[in-house]
Amino acid sequence: MSEQNRMWYTGEISGDGGQRPIGLPATEAKRVLLFGGTFDPPHVGHLTMAQLALEQTGVDEVWFLPAPNPPHKQEIGDDTFGWRAAMVTALLEGRAGLRTMPIEEFLPRPSYTVDTVHACQLWYPDVEFSFLLGADSLEQLLTWHGVDELAKRVPFYVVARSGTSALTQVVNTLRERLPELRATAIEMPLLDVSSTWLRERLEAGADICGLISPAVLDLWHKGPQNEV
């Protein structure tokens, strides 16, 4: 099997018997919803998605998982990871049940979701995990590395911006290839905010219409070289 297509497993790679790395905090949560992304930058859409998911799923916590080196965005790397994680932390300041968890800092690159989920289950064995994603990501799920294993490991909560009927159709189609897929809709008002669009406006000096909080904006302008 080629290096590109292989799936590594955290327990085999770490050689530590599954002990959680120093630097990752303990948690009292029993049910956790994982929310991965580059968060470049994190914005009100991310916050709304996580808050509504927290309320509608009944989980104890939603963990934001910044990706150091996502395979679908090769231009993003470790050099900005600490900066993006710090911006997420600023976004979530004072919000109970929402927290930044730099799980992927301790994992090999690139960052594959299946491995991140495995690491969470290995390092937090008493926690029941699920995974949060948008409907557009669900439609691309078959392109994800190790998707069969991922579908076995966690159920998905999916933001259904255009109603649940379209989502049901997508799920039914995916189950023809992924019979173990479990997906539940999260209701969310139409709030189509793109980090790419916001980044372009920031770089152009244009108004961002309050879609990025002042604390996050302050860190953005400082840049990754001034990460605190």
PDB file of N, CA and C in Angstrom, residues 6 90 104 214 223:
ATOM      1  N   ARG A   6      -2.193   4.761   2.662  1.00  0.00           N
ATOM      2  CA  ARG A   6      -2.231   3.980   3.891  1.00  0.00           C
ATOM      3  C   ARG A   6      -2.973   4.729   4.987  1.00  0.00           C
ATOM      4  N   ALA A  90      -9.839  32.698  21.224  1.00  0.00           N
ATOM      5  CA  ALA A  90     -10.395  34.048  21.418  1.00  0.00           C
ATOM      6  C   ALA A  90     -11.866  34.091  21.027  1.00  0.00           C
ATOM      7  N   GLU A 104      -4.663  17.683  16.838  1.00  0.00           N
ATOM      8  CA  GLU A 104      -3.871  17.377  15.651  1.00  0.00           C
ATOM      9  C   GLU A 104      -2.444  17.893  15.732  1.00  0.00           C
ATOM     10  N   PRO A 214     -13.931  41.233  17.642  1.00  0.00           N
ATOM     11  CA  PRO A 214     -12.771  42.107  17.841  1.00  0.00           C
ATOM     12  C   PRO A 214     -11.539  41.369  18.379  1.00  0.00           C
ATOM     13  N   GLY A 223      -0.818  38.670  13.256  1.00  0.00           N
ATOM     14  CA  GLY A 223      -0.198  37.677  12.382  1.00  0.00           C
ATOM     15  C   GLY A 223       0.425  36.516  13.132  1.00  0.00           C
TER      16      GLY A 223
END
